PDB file of C-alpha atoms in Angstrom:
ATOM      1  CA  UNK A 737      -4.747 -29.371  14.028  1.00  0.00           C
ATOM      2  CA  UNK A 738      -2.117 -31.757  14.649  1.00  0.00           C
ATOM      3  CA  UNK A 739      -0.700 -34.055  11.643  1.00  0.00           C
ATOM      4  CA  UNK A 740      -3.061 -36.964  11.133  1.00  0.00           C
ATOM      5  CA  UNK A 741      -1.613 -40.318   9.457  1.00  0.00           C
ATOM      6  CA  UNK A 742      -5.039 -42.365   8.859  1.00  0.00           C
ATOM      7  CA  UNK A 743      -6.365 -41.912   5.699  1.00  0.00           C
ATOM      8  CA  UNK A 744     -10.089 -41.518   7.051  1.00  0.00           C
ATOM      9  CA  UNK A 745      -9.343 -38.851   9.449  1.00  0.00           C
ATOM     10  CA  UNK A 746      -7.365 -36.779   7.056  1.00  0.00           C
ATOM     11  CA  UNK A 747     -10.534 -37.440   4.638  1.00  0.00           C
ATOM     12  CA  UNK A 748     -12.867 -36.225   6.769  1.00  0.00           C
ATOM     13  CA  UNK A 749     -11.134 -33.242   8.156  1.00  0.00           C
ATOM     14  CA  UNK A 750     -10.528 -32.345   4.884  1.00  0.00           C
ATOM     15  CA  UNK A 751     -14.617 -32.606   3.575  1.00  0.00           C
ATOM     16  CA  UNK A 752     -15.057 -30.522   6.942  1.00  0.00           C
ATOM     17  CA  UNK A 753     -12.875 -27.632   6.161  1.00  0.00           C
ATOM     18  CA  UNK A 754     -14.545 -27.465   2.616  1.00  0.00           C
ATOM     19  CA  UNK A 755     -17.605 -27.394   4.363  1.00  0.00           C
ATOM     20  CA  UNK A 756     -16.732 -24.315   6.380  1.00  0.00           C
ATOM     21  CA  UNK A 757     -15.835 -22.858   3.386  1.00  0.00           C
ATOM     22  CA  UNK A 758     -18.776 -23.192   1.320  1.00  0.00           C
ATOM     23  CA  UNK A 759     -21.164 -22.682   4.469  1.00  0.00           C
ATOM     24  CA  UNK A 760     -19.708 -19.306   5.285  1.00  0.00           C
ATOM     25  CA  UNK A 761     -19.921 -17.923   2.139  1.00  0.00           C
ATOM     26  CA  UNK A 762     -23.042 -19.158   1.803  1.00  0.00           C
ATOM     27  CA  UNK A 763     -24.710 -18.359   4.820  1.00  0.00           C
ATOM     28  CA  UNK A 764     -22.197 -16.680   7.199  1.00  0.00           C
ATOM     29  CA  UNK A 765     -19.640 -18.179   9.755  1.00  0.00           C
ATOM     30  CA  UNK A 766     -22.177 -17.174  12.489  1.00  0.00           C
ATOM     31  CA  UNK A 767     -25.128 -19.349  11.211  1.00  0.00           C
ATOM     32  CA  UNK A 768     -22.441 -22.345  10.687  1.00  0.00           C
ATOM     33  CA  UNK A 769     -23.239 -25.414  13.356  1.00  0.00           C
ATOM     34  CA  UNK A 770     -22.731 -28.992  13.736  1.00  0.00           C
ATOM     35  CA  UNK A 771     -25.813 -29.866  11.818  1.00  0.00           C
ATOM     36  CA  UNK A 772     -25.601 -28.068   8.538  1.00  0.00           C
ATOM     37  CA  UNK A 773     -21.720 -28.561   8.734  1.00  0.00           C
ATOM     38  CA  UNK A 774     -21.913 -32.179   8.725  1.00  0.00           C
ATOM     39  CA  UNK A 775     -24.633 -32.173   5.583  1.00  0.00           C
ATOM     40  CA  UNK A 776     -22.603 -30.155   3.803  1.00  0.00           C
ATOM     41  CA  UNK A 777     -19.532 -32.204   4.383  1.00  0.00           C
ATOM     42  CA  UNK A 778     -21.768 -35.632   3.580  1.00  0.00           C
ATOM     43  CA  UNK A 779     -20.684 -36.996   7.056  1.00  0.00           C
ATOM     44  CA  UNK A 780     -22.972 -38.073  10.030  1.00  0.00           C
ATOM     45  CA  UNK A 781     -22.632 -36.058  13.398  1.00  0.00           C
ATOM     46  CA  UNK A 782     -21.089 -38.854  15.330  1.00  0.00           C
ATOM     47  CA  UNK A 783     -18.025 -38.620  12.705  1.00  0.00           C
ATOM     48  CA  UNK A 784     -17.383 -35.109  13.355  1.00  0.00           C
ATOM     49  CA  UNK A 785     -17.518 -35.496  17.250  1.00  0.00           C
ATOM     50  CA  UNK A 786     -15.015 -38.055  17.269  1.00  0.00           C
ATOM     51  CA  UNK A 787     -12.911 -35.155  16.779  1.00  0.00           C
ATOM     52  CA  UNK A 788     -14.210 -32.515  18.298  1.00  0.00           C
ATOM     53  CA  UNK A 789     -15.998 -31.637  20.807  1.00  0.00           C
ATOM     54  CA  UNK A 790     -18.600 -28.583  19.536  1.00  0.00           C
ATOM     55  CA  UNK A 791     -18.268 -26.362  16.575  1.00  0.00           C
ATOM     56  CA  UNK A 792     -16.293 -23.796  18.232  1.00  0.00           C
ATOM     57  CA  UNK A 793     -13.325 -26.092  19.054  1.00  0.00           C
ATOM     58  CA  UNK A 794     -13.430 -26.745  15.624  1.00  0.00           C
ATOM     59  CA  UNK A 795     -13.610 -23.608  14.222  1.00  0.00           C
ATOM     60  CA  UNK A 796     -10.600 -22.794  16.762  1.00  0.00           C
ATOM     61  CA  UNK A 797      -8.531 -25.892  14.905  1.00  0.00           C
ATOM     62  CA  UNK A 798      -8.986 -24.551  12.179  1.00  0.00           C
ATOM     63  CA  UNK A 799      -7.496 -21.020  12.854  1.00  0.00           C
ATOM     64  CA  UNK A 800      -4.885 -22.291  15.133  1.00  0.00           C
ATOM     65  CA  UNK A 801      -3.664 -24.710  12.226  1.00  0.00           C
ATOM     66  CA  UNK A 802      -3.433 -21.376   9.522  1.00  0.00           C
ATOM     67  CA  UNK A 803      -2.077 -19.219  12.470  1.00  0.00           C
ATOM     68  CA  UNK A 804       0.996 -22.238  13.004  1.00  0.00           C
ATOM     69  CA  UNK A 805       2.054 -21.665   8.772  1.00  0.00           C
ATOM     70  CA  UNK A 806       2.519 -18.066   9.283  1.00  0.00           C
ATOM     71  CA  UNK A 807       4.342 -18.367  12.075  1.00  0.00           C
ATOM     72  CA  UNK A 808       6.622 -21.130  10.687  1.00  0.00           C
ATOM     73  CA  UNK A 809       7.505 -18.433   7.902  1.00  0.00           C
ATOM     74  CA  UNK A 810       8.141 -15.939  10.673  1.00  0.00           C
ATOM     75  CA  UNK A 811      10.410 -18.292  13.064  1.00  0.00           C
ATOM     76  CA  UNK A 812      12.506 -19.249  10.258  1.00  0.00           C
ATOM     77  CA  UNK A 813      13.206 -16.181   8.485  1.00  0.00           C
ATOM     78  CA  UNK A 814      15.629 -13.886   9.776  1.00  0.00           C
ATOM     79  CA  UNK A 815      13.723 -10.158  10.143  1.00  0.00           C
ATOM     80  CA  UNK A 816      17.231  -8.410  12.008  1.00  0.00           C
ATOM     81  CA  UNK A 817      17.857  -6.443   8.869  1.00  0.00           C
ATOM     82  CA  UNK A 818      14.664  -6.455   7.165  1.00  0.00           C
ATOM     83  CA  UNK A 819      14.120  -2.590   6.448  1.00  0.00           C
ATOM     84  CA  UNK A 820      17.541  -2.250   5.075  1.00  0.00           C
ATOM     85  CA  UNK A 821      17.945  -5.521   3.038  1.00  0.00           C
ATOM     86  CA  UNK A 822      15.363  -5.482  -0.337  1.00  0.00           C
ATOM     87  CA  UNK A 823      15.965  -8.694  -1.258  1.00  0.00           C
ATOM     88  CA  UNK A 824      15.567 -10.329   2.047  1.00  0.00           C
ATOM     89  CA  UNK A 825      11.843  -8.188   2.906  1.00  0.00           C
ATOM     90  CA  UNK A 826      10.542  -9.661  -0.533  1.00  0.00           C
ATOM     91  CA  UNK A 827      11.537 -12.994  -0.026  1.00  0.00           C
ATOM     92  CA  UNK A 828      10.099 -13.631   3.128  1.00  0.00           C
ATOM     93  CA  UNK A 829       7.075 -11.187   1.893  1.00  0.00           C
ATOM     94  CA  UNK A 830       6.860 -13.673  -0.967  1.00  0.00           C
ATOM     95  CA  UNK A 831       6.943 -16.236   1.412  1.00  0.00           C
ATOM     96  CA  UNK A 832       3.565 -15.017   3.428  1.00  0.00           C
ATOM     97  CA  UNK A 833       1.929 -13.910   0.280  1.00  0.00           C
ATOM     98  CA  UNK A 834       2.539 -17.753  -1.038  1.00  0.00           C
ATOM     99  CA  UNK A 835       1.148 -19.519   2.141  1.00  0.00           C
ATOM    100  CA  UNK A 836      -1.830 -16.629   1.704  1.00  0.00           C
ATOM    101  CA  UNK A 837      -2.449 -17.747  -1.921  1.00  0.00           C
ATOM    102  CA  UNK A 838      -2.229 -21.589  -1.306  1.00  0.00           C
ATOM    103  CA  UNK A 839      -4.833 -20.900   1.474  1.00  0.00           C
ATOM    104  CA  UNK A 840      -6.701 -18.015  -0.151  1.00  0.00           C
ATOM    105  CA  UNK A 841     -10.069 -19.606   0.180  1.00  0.00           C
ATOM    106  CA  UNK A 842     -10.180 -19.702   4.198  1.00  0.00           C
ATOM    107  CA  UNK A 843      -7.871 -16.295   4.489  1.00  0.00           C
ATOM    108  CA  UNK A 844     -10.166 -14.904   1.992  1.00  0.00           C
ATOM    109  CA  UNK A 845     -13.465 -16.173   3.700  1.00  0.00           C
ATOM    110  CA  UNK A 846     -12.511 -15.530   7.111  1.00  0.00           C
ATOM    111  CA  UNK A 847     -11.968 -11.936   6.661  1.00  0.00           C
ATOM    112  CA  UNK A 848     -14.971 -11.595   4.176  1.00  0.00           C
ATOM    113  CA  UNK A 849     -18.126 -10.114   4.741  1.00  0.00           C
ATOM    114  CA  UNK A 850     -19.429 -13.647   5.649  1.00  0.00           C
ATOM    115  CA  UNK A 851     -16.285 -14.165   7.923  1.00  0.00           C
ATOM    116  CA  UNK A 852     -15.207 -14.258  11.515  1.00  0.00           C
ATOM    117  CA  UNK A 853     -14.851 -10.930  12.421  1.00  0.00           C
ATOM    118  CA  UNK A 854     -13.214 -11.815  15.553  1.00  0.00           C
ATOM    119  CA  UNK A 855     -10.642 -13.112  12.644  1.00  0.00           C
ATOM    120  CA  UNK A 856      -9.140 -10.092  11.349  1.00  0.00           C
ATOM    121  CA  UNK A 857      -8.415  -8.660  15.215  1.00  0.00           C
ATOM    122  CA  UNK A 858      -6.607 -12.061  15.936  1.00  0.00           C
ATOM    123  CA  UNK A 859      -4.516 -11.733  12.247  1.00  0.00           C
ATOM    124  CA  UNK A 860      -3.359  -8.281  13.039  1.00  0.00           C
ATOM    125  CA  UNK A 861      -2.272  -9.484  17.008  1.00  0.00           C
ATOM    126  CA  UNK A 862      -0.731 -12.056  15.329  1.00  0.00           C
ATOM    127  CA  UNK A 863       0.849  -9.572  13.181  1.00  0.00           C
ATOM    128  CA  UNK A 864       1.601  -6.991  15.520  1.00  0.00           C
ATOM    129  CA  UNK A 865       3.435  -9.239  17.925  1.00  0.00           C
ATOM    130  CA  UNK A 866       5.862 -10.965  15.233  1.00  0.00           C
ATOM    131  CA  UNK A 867       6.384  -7.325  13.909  1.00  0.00           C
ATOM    132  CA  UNK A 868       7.176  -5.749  17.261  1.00  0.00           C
ATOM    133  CA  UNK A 869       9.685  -8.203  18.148  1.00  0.00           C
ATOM    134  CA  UNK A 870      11.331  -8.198  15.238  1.00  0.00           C
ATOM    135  CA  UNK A 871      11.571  -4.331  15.189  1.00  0.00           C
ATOM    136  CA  UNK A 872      12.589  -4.265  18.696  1.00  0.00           C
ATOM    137  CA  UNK A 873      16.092  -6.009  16.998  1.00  0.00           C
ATOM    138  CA  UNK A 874      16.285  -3.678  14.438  1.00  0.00           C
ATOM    139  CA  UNK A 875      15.974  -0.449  16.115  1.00  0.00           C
ATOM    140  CA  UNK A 876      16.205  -1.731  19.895  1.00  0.00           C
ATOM    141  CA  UNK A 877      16.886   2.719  20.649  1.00  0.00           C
ATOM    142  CA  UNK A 878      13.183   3.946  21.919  1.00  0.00           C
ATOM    143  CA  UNK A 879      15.268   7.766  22.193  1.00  0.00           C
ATOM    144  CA  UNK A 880      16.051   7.867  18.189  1.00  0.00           C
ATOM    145  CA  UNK A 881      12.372   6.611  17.145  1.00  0.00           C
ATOM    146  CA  UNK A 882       9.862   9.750  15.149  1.00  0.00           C
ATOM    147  CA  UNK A 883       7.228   8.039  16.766  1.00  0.00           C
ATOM    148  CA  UNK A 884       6.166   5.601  19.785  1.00  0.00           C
ATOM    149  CA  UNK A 885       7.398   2.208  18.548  1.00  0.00           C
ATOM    150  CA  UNK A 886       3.527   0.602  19.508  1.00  0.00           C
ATOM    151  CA  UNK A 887       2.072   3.852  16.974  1.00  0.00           C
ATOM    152  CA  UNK A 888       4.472   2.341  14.233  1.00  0.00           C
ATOM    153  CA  UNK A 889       3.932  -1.097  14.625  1.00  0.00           C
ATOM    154  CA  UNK A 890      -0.263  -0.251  14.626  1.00  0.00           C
ATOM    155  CA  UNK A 891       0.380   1.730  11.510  1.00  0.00           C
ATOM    156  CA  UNK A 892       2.413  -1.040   9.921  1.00  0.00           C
ATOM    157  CA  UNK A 893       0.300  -3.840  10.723  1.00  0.00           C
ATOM    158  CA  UNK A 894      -3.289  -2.003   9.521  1.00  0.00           C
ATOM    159  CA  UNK A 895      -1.298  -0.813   6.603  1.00  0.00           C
ATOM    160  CA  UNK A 896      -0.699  -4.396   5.483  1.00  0.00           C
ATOM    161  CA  UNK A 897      -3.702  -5.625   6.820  1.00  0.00           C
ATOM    162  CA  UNK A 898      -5.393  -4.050   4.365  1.00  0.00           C
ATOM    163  CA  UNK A 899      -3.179  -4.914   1.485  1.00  0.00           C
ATOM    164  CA  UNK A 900      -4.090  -8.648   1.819  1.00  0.00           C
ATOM    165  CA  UNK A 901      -7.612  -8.179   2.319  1.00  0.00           C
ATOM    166  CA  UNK A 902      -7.540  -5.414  -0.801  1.00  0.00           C
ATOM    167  CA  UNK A 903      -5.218  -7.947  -2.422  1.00  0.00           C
ATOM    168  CA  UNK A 904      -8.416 -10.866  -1.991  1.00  0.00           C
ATOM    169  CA  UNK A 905     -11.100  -8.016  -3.156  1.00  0.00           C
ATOM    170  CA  UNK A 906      -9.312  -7.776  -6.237  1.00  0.00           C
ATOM    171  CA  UNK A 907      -8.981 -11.323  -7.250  1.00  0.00           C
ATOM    172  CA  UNK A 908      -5.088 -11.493  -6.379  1.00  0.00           C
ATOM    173  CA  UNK A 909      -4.565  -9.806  -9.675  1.00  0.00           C
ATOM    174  CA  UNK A 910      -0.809  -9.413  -8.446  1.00  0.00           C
ATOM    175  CA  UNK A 911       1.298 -12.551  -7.538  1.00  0.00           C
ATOM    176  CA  UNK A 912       2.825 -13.257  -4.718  1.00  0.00           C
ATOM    177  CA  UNK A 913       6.370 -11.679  -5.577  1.00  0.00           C
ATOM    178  CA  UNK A 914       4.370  -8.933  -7.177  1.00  0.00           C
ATOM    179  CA  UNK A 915       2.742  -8.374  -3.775  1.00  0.00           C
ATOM    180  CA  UNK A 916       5.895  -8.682  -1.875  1.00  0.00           C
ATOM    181  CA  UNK A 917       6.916  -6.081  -3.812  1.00  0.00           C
ATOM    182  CA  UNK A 918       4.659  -3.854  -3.881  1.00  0.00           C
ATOM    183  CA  UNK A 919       4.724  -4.168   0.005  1.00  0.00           C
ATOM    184  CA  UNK A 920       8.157  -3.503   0.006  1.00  0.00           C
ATOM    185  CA  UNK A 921       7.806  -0.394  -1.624  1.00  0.00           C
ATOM    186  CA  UNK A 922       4.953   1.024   0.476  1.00  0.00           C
ATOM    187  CA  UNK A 923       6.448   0.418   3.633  1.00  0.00           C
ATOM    188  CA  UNK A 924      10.200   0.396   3.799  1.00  0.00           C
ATOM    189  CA  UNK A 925      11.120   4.418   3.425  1.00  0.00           C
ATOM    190  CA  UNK A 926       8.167   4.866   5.706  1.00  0.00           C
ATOM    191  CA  UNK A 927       9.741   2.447   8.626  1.00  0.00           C
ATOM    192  CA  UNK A 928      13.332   3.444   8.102  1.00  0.00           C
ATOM    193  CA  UNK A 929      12.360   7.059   8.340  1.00  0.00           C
ATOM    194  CA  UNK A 930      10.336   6.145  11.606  1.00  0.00           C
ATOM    195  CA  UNK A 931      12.471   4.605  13.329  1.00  0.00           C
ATOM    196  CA  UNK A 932      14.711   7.252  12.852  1.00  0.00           C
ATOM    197  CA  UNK A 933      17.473   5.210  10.482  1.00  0.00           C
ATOM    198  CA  UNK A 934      17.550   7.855   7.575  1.00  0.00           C
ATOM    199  CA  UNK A 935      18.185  11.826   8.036  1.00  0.00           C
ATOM    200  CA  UNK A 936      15.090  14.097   8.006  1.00  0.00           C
ATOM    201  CA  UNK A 937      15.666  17.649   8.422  1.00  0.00           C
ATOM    202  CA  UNK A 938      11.950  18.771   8.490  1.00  0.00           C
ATOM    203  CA  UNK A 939      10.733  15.971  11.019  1.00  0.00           C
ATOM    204  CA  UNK A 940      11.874  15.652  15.019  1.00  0.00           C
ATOM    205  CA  UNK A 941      10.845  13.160  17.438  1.00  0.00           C
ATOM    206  CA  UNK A 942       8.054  13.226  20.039  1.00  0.00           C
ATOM    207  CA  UNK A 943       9.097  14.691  23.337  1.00  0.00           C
ATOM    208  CA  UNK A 944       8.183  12.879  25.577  1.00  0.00           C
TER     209      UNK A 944
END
């Protein structure tokens, strides 16, 4: 969703988003359409396609517009060194777990039971991809890896995949610099080792 400077539009796209919201939980993203969206929001079906053209292109707004904040985070944050510096992985895993919590309702939704579950494949692409590239700079030598590089980014990715969603299940007991934190911890010996940046005299790589 692009930046909107009228008043009305920002209104309603807000009373739609709400709307998605409350409708999923209630009743599932899959039973969500134009009709019952627009009740719920208190707006007539002509308003909402003024905007869009069906529900889907909406719904596809919507996760495009989340998607774009996580990858602001990940554009501007420099991941070169992030294994070996601690205080640079928890401030830009503070940074994701923040933009999480200010948008915990649709993250947490979304990847409910009630949720997309097309959702939590596209989060962990998304995931993968920024990951990948990012660990292609830090260990760009395939030969000194433990493990395929695609096997550790997988492993990474589910691993804190299922942080955040165990991290929603729980109420986000934890802030988000607790999180980052704990994330740290749980991961960083685990890639270093991997990618073969720490000695291990009981491990080898895969021959090929």
């Amino acid at each position: 969703m692009r930046q909107e400077k009228d008043p009305r539009v920002i209104r309603t796209k807000i009373l739609l988003y709400n709307a998605l919201i409350n409708l999923t939980e209630k009743v599932g993203i899959n039973k969500v359409n134009v009709r019952n969206l627009t009740e719920e929001a208190g707006l007539n079906r002509a308003t909402f396609y003024l905007h869009y053209r069906d529900i889907y292109e909406f719904l596809e707004k919507v996760k495009q517009y989340m998607f774009q904040g996580l990858q602001c985070i990940f554009d501007h944050s420099d991941f070169n060194n992030l294994p070996g510096s601690e205080e640079r992985s928890i401030q830009v895993f503070t940074l994701v777990f923040e933009y999480l919590s200010d948008n915990h309702l649709f993250f947490k939704t979304m990847l409910g039971p009630n949720g997309d579950p097309s959702y939590k494949e596209q989060l962990k692409e998304f995931m993968k991809k920024n990951f990948y590239k990012d660990h292609l700079e830090f260990q760009p030598d395939a030969q000194k890896m433990l493990v395929p590089r695609d096997y550790l980014v997988a492993h990474v990715t589910s691993s804190i995949l299922g942080i955040i969603q165990h991290w929603f299940e729980s109420n986000m007991n934890f802030s988000p610099k607790e999180m980052a934190l704990i994330v740290y911890r749980l991961l960083e010996s685990n890639i270093n080792e991997l990618s073969g940046e720490t000695d291990n005299r009981n491990s080898g790589r895969l021959e090929d």
